Structures are given as structure tokens and as C-alpha cells.
Short mmCIF file of C-alpha atoms in Angstrom, two decimals:
data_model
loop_
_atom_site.label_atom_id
_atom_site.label_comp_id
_atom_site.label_asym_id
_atom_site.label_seq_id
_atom_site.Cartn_x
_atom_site.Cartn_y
_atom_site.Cartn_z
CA UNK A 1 97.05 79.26 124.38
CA UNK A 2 93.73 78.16 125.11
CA UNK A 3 93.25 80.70 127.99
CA UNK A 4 94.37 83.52 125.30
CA UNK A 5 91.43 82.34 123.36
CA UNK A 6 88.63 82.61 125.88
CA UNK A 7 89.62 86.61 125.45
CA UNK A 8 88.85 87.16 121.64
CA UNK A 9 89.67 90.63 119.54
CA UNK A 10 86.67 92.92 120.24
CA UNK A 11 85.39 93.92 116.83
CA UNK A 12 84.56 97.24 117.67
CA UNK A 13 86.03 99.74 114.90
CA UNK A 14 83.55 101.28 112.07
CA UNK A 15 83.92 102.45 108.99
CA UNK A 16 85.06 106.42 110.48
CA UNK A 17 87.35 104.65 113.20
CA UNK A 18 89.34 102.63 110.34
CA UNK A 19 89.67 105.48 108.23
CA UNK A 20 90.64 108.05 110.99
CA UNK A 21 93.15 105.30 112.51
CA UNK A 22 94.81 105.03 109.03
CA UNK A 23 94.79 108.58 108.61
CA UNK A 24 96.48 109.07 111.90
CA UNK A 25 99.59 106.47 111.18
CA UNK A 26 100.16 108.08 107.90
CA UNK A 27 99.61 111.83 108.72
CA UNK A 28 102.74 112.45 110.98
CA UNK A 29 106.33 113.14 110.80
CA UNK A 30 106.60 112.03 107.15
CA UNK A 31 104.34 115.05 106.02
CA UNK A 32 104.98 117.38 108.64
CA UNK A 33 108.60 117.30 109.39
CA UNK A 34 110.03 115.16 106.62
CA UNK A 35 108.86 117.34 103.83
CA UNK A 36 111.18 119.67 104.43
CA UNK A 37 114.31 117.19 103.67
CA UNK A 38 112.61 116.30 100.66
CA UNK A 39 112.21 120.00 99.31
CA UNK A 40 115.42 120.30 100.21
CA UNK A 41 117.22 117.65 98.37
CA UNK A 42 114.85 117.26 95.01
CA UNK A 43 113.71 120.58 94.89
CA UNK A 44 110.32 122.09 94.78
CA UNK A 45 108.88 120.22 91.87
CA UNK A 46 111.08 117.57 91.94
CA UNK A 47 108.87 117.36 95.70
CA UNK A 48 105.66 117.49 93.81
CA UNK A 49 106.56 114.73 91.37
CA UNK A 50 108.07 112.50 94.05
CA UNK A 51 105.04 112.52 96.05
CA UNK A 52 102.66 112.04 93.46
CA UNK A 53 104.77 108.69 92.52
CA UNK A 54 104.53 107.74 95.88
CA UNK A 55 100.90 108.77 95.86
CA UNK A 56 100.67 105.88 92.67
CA UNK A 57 102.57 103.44 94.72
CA UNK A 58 100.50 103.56 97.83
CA UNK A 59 97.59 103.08 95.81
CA UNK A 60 98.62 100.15 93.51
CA UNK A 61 99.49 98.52 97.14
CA UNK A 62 96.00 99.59 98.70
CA UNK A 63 94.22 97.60 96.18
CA UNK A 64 96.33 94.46 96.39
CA UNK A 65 95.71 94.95 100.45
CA UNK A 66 91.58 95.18 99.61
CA UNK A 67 91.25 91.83 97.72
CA UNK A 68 93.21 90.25 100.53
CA UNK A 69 92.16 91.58 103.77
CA UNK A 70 88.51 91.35 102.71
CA UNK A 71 88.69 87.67 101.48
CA UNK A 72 90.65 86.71 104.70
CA UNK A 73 89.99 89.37 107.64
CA UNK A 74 92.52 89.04 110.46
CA UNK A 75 94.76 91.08 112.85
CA UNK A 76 97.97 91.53 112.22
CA UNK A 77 97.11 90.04 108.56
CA UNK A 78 100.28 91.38 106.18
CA UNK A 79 102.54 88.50 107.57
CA UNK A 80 99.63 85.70 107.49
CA UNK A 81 99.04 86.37 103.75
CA UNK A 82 103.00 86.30 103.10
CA UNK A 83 103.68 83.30 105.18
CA UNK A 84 100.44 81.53 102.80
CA UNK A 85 101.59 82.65 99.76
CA UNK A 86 105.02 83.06 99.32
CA UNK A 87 106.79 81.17 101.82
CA UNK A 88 106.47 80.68 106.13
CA UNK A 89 110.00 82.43 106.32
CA UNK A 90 108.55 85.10 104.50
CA UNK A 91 105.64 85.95 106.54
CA UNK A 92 107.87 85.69 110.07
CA UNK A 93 110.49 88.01 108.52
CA UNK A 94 107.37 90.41 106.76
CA UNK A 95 105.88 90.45 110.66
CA UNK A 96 109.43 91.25 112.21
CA UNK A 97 110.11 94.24 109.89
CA UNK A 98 106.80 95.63 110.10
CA UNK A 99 107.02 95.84 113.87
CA UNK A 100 110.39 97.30 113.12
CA UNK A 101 108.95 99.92 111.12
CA UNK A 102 106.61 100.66 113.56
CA UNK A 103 108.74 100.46 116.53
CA UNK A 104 111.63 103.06 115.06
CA UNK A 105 108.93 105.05 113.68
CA UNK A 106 108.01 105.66 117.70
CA UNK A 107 111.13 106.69 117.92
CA UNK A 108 111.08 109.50 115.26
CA UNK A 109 107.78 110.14 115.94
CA UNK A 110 109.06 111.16 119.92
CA UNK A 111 111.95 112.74 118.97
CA UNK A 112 110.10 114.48 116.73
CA UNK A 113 107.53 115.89 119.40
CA UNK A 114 110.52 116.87 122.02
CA UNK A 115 112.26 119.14 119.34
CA UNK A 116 108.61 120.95 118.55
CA UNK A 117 108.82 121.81 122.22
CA UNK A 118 111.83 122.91 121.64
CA UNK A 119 110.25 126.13 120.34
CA UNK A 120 107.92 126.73 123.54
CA UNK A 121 111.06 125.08 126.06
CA UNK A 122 114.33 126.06 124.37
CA UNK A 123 116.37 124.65 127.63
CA UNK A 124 114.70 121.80 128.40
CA UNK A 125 116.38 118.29 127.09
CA UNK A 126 114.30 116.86 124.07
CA UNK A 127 114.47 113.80 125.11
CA UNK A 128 112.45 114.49 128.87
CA UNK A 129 109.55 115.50 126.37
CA UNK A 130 110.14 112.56 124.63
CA UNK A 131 109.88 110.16 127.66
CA UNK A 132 106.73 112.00 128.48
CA UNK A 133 104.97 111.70 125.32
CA UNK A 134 106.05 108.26 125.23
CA UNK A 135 104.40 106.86 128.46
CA UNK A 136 101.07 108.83 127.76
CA UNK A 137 101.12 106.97 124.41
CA UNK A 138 101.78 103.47 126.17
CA UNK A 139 98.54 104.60 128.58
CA UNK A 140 96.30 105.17 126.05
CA UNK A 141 97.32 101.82 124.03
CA UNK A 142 97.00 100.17 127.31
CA UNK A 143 92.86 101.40 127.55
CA UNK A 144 90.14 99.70 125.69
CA UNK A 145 89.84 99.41 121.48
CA UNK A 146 86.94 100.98 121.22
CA UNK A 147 88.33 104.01 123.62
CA UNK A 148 91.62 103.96 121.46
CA UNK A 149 89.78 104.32 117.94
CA UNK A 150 87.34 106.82 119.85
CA UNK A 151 90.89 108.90 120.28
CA UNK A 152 92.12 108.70 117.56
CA UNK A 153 89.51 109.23 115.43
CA UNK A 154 89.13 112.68 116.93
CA UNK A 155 93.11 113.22 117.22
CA UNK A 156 93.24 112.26 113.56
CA UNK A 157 90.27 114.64 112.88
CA UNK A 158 92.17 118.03 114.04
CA UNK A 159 95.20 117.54 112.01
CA UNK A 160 92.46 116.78 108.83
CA UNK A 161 91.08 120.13 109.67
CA UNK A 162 94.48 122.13 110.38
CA UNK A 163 95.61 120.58 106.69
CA UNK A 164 92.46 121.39 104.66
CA UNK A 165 92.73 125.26 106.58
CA UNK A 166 96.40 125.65 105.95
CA UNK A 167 95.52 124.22 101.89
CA UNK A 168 93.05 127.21 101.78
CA UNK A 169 95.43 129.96 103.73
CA UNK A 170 98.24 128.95 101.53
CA UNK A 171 96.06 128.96 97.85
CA UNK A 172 94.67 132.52 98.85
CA UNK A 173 98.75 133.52 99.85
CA UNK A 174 99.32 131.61 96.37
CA UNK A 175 97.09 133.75 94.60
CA UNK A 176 97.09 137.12 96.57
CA UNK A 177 94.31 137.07 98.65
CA UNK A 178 96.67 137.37 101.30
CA UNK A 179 99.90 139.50 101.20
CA UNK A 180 103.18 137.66 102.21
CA UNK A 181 105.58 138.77 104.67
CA UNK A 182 109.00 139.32 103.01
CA UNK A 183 107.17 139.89 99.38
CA UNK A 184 104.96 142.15 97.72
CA UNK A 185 103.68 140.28 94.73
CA UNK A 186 102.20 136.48 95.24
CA UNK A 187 104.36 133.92 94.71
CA UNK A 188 101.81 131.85 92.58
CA UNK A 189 103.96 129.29 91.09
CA UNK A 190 107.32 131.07 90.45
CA UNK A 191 108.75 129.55 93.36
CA UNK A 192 108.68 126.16 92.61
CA UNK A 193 110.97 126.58 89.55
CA UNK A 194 112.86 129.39 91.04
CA UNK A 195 116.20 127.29 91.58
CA UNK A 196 115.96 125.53 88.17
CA UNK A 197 113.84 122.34 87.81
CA UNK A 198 115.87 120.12 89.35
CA UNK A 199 118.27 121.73 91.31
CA UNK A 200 120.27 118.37 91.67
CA UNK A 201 119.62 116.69 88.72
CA UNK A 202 116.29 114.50 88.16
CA UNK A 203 118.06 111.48 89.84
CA UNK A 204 117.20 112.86 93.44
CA UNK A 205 113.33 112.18 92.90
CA UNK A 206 114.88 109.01 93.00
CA UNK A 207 116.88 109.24 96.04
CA UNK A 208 114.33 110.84 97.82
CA UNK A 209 111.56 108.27 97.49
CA UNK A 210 112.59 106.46 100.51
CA UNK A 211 111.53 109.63 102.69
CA UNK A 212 108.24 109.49 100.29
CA UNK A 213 107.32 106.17 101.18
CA UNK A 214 108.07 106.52 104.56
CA UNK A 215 105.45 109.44 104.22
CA UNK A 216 102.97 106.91 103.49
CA UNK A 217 103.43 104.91 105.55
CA UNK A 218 100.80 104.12 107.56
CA UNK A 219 97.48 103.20 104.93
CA UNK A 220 97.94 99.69 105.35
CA UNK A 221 96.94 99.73 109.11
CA UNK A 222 93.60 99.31 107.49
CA UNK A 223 94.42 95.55 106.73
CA UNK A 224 96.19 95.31 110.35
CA UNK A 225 92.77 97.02 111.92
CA UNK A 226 90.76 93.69 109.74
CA UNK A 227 90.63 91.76 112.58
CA UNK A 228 89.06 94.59 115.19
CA UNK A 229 86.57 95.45 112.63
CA UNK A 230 82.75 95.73 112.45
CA UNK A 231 81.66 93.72 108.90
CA UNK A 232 84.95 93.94 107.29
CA UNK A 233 83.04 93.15 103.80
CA UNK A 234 81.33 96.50 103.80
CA UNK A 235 83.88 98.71 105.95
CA UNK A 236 87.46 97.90 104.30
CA UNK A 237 86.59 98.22 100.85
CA UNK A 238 84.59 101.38 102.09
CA UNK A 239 87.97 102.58 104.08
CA UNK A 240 90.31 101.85 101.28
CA UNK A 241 88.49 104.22 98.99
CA UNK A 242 87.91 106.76 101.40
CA UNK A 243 91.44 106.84 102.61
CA UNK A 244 93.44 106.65 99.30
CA UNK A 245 91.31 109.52 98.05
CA UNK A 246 91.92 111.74 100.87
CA UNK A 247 95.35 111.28 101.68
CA UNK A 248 95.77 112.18 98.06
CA UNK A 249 93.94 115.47 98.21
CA UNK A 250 95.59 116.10 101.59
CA UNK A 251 99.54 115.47 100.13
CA UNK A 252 99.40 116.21 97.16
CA UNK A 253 97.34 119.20 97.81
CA UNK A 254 99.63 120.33 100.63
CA UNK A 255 103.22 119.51 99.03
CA UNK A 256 101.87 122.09 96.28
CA UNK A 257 101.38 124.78 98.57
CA UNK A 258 104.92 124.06 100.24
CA UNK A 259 106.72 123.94 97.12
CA UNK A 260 105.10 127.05 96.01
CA UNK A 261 105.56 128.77 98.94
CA UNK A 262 108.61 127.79 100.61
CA UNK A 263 112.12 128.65 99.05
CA UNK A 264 114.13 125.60 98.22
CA UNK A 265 117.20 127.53 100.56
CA UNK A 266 114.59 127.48 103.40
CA UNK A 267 113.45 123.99 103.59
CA UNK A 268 114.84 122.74 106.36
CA UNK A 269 115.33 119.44 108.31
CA UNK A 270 114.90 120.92 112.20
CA UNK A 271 112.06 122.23 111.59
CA UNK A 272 108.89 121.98 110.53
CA UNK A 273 108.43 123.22 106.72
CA UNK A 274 104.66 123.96 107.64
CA UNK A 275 105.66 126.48 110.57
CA UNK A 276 108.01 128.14 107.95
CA UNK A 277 105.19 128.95 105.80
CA UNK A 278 102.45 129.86 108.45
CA UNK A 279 105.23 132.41 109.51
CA UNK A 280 106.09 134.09 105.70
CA UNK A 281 102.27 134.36 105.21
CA UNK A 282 102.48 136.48 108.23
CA UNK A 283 99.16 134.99 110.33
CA UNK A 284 99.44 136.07 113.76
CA UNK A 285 100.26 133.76 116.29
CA UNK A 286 99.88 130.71 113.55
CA UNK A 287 103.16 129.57 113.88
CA UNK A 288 102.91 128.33 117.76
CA UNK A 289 99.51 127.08 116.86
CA UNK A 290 100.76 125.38 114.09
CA UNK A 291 103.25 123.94 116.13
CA UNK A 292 100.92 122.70 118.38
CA UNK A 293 98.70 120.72 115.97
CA UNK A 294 101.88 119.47 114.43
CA UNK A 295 102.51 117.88 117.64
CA UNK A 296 99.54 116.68 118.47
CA UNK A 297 99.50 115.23 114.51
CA UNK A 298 102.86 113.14 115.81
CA UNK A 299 101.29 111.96 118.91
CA UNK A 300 98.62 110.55 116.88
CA UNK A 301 100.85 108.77 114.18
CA UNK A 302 102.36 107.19 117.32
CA UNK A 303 99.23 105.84 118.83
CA UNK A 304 98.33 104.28 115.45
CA UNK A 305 102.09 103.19 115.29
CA UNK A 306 101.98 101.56 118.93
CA UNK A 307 98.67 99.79 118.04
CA UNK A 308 100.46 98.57 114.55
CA UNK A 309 103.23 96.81 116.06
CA UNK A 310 101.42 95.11 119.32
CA UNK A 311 99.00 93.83 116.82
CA UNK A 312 101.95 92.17 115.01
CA UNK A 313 104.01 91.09 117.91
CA UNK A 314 100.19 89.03 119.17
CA UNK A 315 99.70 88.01 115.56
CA UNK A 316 102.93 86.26 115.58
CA UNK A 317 102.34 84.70 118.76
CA UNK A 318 98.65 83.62 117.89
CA UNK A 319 100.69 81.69 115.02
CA UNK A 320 103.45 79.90 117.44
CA UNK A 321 105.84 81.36 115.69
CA UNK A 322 107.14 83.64 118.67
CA UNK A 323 106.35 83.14 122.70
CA UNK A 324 102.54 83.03 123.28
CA UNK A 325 102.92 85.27 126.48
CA UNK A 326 102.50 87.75 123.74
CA UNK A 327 99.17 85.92 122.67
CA UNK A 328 97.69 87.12 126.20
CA UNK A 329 94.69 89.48 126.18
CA UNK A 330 93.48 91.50 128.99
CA UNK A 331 89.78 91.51 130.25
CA UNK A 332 89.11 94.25 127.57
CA UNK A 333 91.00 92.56 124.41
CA UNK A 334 94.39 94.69 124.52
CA UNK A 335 97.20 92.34 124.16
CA UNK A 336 99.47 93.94 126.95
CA UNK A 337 102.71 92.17 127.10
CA UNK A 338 102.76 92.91 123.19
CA UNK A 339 102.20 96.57 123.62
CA UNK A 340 104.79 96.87 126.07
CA UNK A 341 107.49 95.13 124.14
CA UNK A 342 106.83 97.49 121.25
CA UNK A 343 107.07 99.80 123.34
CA UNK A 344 110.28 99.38 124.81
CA UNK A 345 111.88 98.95 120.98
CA UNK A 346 110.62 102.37 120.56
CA UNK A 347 111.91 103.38 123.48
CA UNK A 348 115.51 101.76 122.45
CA UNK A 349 115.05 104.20 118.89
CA UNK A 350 114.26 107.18 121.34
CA UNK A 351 117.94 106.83 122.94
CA UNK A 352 119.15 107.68 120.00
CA UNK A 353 117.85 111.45 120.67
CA UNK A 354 119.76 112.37 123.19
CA UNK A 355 122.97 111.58 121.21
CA UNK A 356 122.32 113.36 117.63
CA UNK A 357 118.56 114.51 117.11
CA UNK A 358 118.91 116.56 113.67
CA UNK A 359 120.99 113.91 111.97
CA UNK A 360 119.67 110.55 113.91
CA UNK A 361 116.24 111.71 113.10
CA UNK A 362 116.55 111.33 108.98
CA UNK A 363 118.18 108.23 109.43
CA UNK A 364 115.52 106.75 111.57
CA UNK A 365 113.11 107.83 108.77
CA UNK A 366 115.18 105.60 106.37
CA UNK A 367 115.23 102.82 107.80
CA UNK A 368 111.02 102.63 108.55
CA UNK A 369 110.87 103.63 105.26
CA UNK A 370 113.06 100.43 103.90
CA UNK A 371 111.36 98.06 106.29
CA UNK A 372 107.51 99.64 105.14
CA UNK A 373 108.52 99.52 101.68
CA UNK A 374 109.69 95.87 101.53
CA UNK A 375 106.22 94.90 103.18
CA UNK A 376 104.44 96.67 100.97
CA UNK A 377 106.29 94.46 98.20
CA UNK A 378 105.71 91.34 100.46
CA UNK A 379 101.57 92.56 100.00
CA UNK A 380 102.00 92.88 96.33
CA UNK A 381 103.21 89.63 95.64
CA UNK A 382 101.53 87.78 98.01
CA UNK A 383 98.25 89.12 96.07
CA UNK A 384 99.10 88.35 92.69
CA UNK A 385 100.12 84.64 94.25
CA UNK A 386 96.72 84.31 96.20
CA UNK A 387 94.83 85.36 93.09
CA UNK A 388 96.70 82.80 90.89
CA UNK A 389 96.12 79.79 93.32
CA UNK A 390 92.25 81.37 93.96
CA UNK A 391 91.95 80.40 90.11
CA UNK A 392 94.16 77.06 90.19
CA UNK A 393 91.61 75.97 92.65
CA UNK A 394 88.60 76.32 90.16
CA UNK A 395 87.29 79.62 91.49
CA UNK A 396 85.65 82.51 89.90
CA UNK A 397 86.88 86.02 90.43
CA UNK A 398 83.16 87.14 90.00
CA UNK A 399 82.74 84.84 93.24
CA UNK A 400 85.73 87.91 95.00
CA UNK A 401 83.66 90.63 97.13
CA UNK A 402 86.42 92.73 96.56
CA UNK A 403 89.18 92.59 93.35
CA UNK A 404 92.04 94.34 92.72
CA UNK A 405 91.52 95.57 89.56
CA UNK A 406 93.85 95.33 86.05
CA UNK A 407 95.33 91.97 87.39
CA UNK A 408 98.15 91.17 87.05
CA UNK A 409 99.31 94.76 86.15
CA UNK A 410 98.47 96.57 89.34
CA UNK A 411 100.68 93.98 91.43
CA UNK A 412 103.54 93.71 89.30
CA UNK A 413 103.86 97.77 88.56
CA UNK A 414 103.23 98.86 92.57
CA UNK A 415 106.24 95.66 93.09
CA UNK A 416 108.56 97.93 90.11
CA UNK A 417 107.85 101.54 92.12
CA UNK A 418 108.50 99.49 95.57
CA UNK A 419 111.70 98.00 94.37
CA UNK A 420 113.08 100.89 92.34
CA UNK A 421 112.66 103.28 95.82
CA UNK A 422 115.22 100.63 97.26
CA UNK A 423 117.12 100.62 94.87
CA UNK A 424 117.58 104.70 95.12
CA UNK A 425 118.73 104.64 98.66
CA UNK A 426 122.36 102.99 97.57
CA UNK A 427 123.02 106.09 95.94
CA UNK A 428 121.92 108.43 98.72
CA UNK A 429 124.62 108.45 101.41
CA UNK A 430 122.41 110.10 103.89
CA UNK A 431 119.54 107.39 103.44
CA UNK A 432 122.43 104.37 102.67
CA UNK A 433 121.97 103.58 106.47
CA UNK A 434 118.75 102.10 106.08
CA UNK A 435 120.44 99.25 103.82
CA UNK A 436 123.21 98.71 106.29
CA UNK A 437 120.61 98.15 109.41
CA UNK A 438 117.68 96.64 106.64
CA UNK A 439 119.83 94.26 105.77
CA UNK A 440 121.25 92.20 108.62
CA UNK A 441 117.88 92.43 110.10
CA UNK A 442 116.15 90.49 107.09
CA UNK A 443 118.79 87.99 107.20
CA UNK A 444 118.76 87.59 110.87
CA UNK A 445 114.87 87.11 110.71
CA UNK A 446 115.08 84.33 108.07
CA UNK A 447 117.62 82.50 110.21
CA UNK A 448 116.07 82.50 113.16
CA UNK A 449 113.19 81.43 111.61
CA UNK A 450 114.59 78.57 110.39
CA UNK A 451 116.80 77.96 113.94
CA UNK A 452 113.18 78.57 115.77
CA UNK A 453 111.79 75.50 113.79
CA UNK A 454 114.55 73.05 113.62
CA UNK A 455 114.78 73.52 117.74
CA UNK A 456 110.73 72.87 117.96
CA UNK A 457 111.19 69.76 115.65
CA UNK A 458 113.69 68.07 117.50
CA UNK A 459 111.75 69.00 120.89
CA UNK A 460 108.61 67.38 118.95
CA UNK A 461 110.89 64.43 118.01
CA UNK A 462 111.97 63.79 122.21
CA UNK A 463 108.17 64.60 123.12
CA UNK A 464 106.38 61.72 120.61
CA UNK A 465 107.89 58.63 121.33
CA UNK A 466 106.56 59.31 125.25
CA UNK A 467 103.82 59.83 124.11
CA UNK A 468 103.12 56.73 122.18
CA UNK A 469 104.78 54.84 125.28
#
């Protein structure tokens, strides 16, 4: 361990890298493609008012995330502050599910990109794309920091730009500035209550929200980034604000424009909901380049998703809680056995492509969607415990560079909105695969946990009497 140390995290990410790197995990599949499920099961404004609870959600959780990550800046932090707070089980099972998340979100996110091709390559296998996009993703995770948030920032700022053009393409379509296709008059907001308000029933918000959150997903790489960050202080609180209040412009602004534009009958799971639109508004050629930024909006979520879960994996390791090979830095601060673990679980999700794409796809979605959603729970609670022992200890919250405001309410309502999305998947029997694999996989964490620390305690109990000899 003491050679991993000699290599230290780089702390080489400002303010614009942060932001742009959380941008980029959240801004993928979950807007682009995964809209078009949603639209499809809750309707158009049953879409609208889904997201915006997510929207709440993400936010309530953001603010627990700024008290903690700027009192106690680290990489790979979420499962740290768990393992403090709430229990050492806790935080190893928290780590182990957020590299899952991450890890079957690569998946989803390469599938994703080989059936986009799909429209330029109809005969070519979508999972040789896949492969493809996968090992250039692995390259560029394998570079420098500083040259990954340098990418990213300026992947993450095209698809920004493609979302704030296709917001002000689809309001003047919205409002007849720009004649539709297949209609004369504008759709305005017709549309969006043109199958009834909730087509089936107001319970499917509900059973949706899984899909939401998995949407989100992605805004708390700002707490994972903590550790790889110039004056955390001044640049996560700054982050926070900057990235809550544009992805909320951004989805909320954009799910509008879908729901207003895009029949309920046409929402579709294959394909991209945004591509649909671009084509009934009748831009030339704005489909394929539509398609393209869509893509390259994927690759980025993966990038961001590939530095998530190696950040975890070497967070675990820096902790003894897993093999410290995975501890190991390079020259130039990337942890590479880490990265190339994670990458081979997203490679194992990626398999799953060549068997069932279309229906494989959703379910992948589900379960990163569980597995985020229970973390952002594990972030909730471990900042209303933190704040509670902060004061036990004789502390001031005026002494806090950063509080989470309304305590205790903004913990304990973002922990309701978490719980009650879980609780909606049971009922969904498309999504009800998440709790089958979820599940196990929590279990199995906390027991080998607690199998991982009984072993090191007897090997502790052989090794001391030598010792003293």
C-alpha cells in the first residue's frame, strides 16, 4: 500500500471540468433514449410530472451530497460517508452497487450507441459497434485526469448545445414558427393531453420513476470527482448549484417539448424519441445529425460512467476492504487495474446485446436505476446522521462551509421520493427485474462483507502471537 501512496490523486479538475463531467454521466441514454419508454407508458404529462419529481428528488439528494463532500472531500466518497455514519457493511455494500450502477450502465450506454448505428449500418451486428465504442472508452479512461476532464468537458459541451438548439427548434414548431410535417396547425400543447391525462391511470408516474431516476443518474459524480478537485470548498458548492439548475432547465425544458410534440402512439423504445421529433418538424438532414450527437451524448455518459466506477473499485481498495492491486496508480494518477475491472463488468452487461437488445436494454436501465437510487438513499441518511453527531460533538452549524438547508426535512423527504420509486417497480413487470437482480446483490454484498472480515480477523489472530514471540 505504501507504494500506491507515493502516486497521490492529481487534483486537477475546476469548477467547468466538475460541472461538464456531471453533466456528461447524467445527459445520456436516460434522456435520450429512455424518454421514449417513459412517454410511452405514463403518457405525455404524466412524463412531465414524473420528471419534474425526479427533478425534486435529485435535488433534495444534491444538497445532502454538498454538506458532505465539502466537509470531507475524497474520491470515491458516497461509500466512506455510509460506512462512517450508518454502518461499515453499509458503506462496502453502497460502494459495490454504485460500481454496479455504473458498470451495467456501460452496458446500456454501448448497446445503446451500436443500435444508433443501426440507422447509418442497418447490417452490421450492434454489438461490433459496441465492442468498438467500448475499447475507445477504456483508452481514453486509461490517459491522464486532466486530459479526461479536458474531453469531456468539451464532449459534454456539444450535447449542452444540441439540447438548448433542439429546446428552441421545438418551442418555435410548438408555437408555429415552424410548420410541422404531417400537420398544418401547431401542436402547442394539445398533444400532451391528446390521449386523456393519464392514459394508464396516474399510478404509472409511479411505475415509471425508476426509468426517471435512472435519468438522473449521474449528478452525484460531483461528490465522486471531490477527491480530483482543485479547492473543493469553493468549486463543489459552486458545481452543485450550477449543475442542479441546468440539468433542470435542460429536462424539464426538453421533456416539454417531447411531450408536446411527440404522439403518445409514437414514443418508442428502439429509438430515439428526439430523432422522432427532429424528423416531424421536417429539418433537413436533422435526423442523422441528431443521431450523431445522440451518440456522441452516450459515449460521453460512458466516459463519466467508466471514471465513476474505477474511482469506487480504488476507493474500496484504499480502505482494505477489497484487494489493494486495485489501490495501484500509474505514473499519471489513473488507477488502471480498477478501470479495467470496471470495464470488463461492463463488458459482461454488453453480452447481453447480442441476445435481446430492445427488451435487454430497459431492463438494464432498471436495474442502474435501483442500484443509483438506493445510494442516493444511503447519501441521504448518512447526512442527516453526520449532521446529528456534528452537533452531539459540540459543534456549530454556523462553523459548516456548506449546509444543507431545512434540516432535517430535506433528508428525510428526498429518503420518502427515493424509497417510494422502489417501491413502484414491484408493480411494474417490465422494471420488476431490477428487484430480482437488486436484491441478491445487496445481500450478497453484506455477507461477504462480513465473511471478508471474520477471515482477516482470524488471519490477524495466527499473525500476533508471532509477532509478540
Amino acid at each position: 500500500m505504501d507504494n500506491n501512496r507515493k502516486q497521490p490523486f492529481q487534483r486537477k479538475m475546476e469548477t467547468r471540468h466538475v460541472v461538464m463531467l456531471s453533466l456528461g454521466g447524467v445527459i445520456g441514454t436516460g434522456l435520450f433514449l429512455s424518454s421514449g419508454y417513459t412517454i410511452q407508458q405514463a403518457g405525455p404529462l404524466g412524463t412531465i410530472l414524473a420528471y419534474l419529481i425526479g427533478a425534486v428528488s435529485v435535488y433534495l439528494v444534491m444538497l445532502c451530497l454538498g454538506e458532505l463532500s465539502v466537509h470531507m472531500p475524497e474520491t470515491g466518497a458516497f461509500h466512506s460517508y455510509a460506512a462512517k455514519y450508518i454502518g461499515p457493511a453499509t458503506g462496502y455494500t453502497v460502494a459495490w452497487l454504485y460500481w454496479l450502477t455504473w458498470t451495467v450502465a456501460l452496458g446500456s450506454e454501448f448497446t445503446a450507441a451500436g443500435l444508433l448505428m443501426q440507422r447509418w449500418f442497418p447490417s452490421v451486428n450492434v454489438w461490433i459497434w459496441s465492442a468498438l465504442f467500448a475499447l475507445m472508452i477504456f483508452l481514453f479512461n486509461s490517459l491522464t485526469v486532466r486530459l479526461f476532464a479536458e474531453s469531456e468537458f468539451w464532449f459534454s459541451s456539444i450535447k449542452v448545445l444540441t439540447i438548448v438548439i433542439f429546446i428552441i427548434l421545438g418551442g418555435a414548431a410548438m408555437f408555429g414558427f415552424i410548420p410541422m410535417a404531417e400537420t398544418e396547425a401547431a401542436p402547442l400543447f394539445s398533444n400532451i393531453t391528446a390521449s386523456g391525462w393519464f392514459p394508464h391511470g396516474a399510478t404509472a408516474i409511479l411505475l415509471t420513476m425508476l426509468a426517471v431516476n435512472f435519468a438522473f443518474s449521474g449528478t452525484e459524480l460531483i461528490g465522486i470527482a471531490a477527491g480530483e478537485t482543485v479547492d473543493p470548498e469553493k468549486t463543489i458548492p459552486k458545481a452543485i448549484h450550477t449543475t442542479l439548475w441546468r440539468l433542470i432547465i435542460f429536462f424539464i425544458g426538453t421533456i416539454v417539448i417531447l411531450a408536446a410534440l411527440l404522439p403518445m402512439s409514437d414514443a418508442s423504445v428502439l429509438e430515439s424519441p428526439f430523432v422522432a421529433v427532429m424528423e416531424r418538424i421536417g429539418v433537413p438532414y436533422a435526423a442523422d445529425i441528431m443521431n450523431f450527437v445522440i451518440l456522441t451524448a452516450i459515449l460521453s455518459a460512458a466516459n463519466s460512467g467508466l471514471y465513476a466506477s474505477s474511482r469506487m473499485l480504488w476507493s474500496l481498495a484504499d480502505k482494505q476492504t477489497i484487494s489493494p492491486v486495485f489501490a495501484k496508480l500509474t505514473k499519471r494518477g489513473v488507477p488502471i487495474y480498477a478501470v479495467t475491472f470496471s470495464m470488463l463488468g461492463g463488458g459482461l452487461a454488453l453480452l447481453s446485446s447480442i441476445i435481446a437488445p430492445g427488451t435487454v436494454y430497459i431492463a438494464l436501465v432498471s436495474i442502474s436505476g435501483l442500484a443509483v437510487v438506493v445510494v442516493w438513499m444511503s447519501i441521504s441518511l448518512s447526512q442527516l446522521l453526520f449532521r446529528r453527531q456534528y452537533l452531539r460533538e459540540g459543534n456549530s452549524v454556523k462553523d459548516l462551509i456548506y449546509r444543507t438547508p431545512f434540516y432535517p426535512v430535506v433528508p428525510v423527504v428526498s429518503l420518502v421520493l427515493c424509497l417510494a420509486s422502489c417501491i413502484g417497480i414491484a408493480f411494474d413487470s417490465t422494471q420488476r427485474i431490477a428487484l430480482y437482480c437488486g436484491i441478491p446483490f445487496i445481500i450478497l454484498c453484506y455477507g461477504s462483507y462480513y465473511l471478508t472480515q471474520r477471515v482477516k480477523k482470524r488471519g490477524q489472530a495466527h499473525v500476533e502471537p508471532i509477532q509478540s514471540n
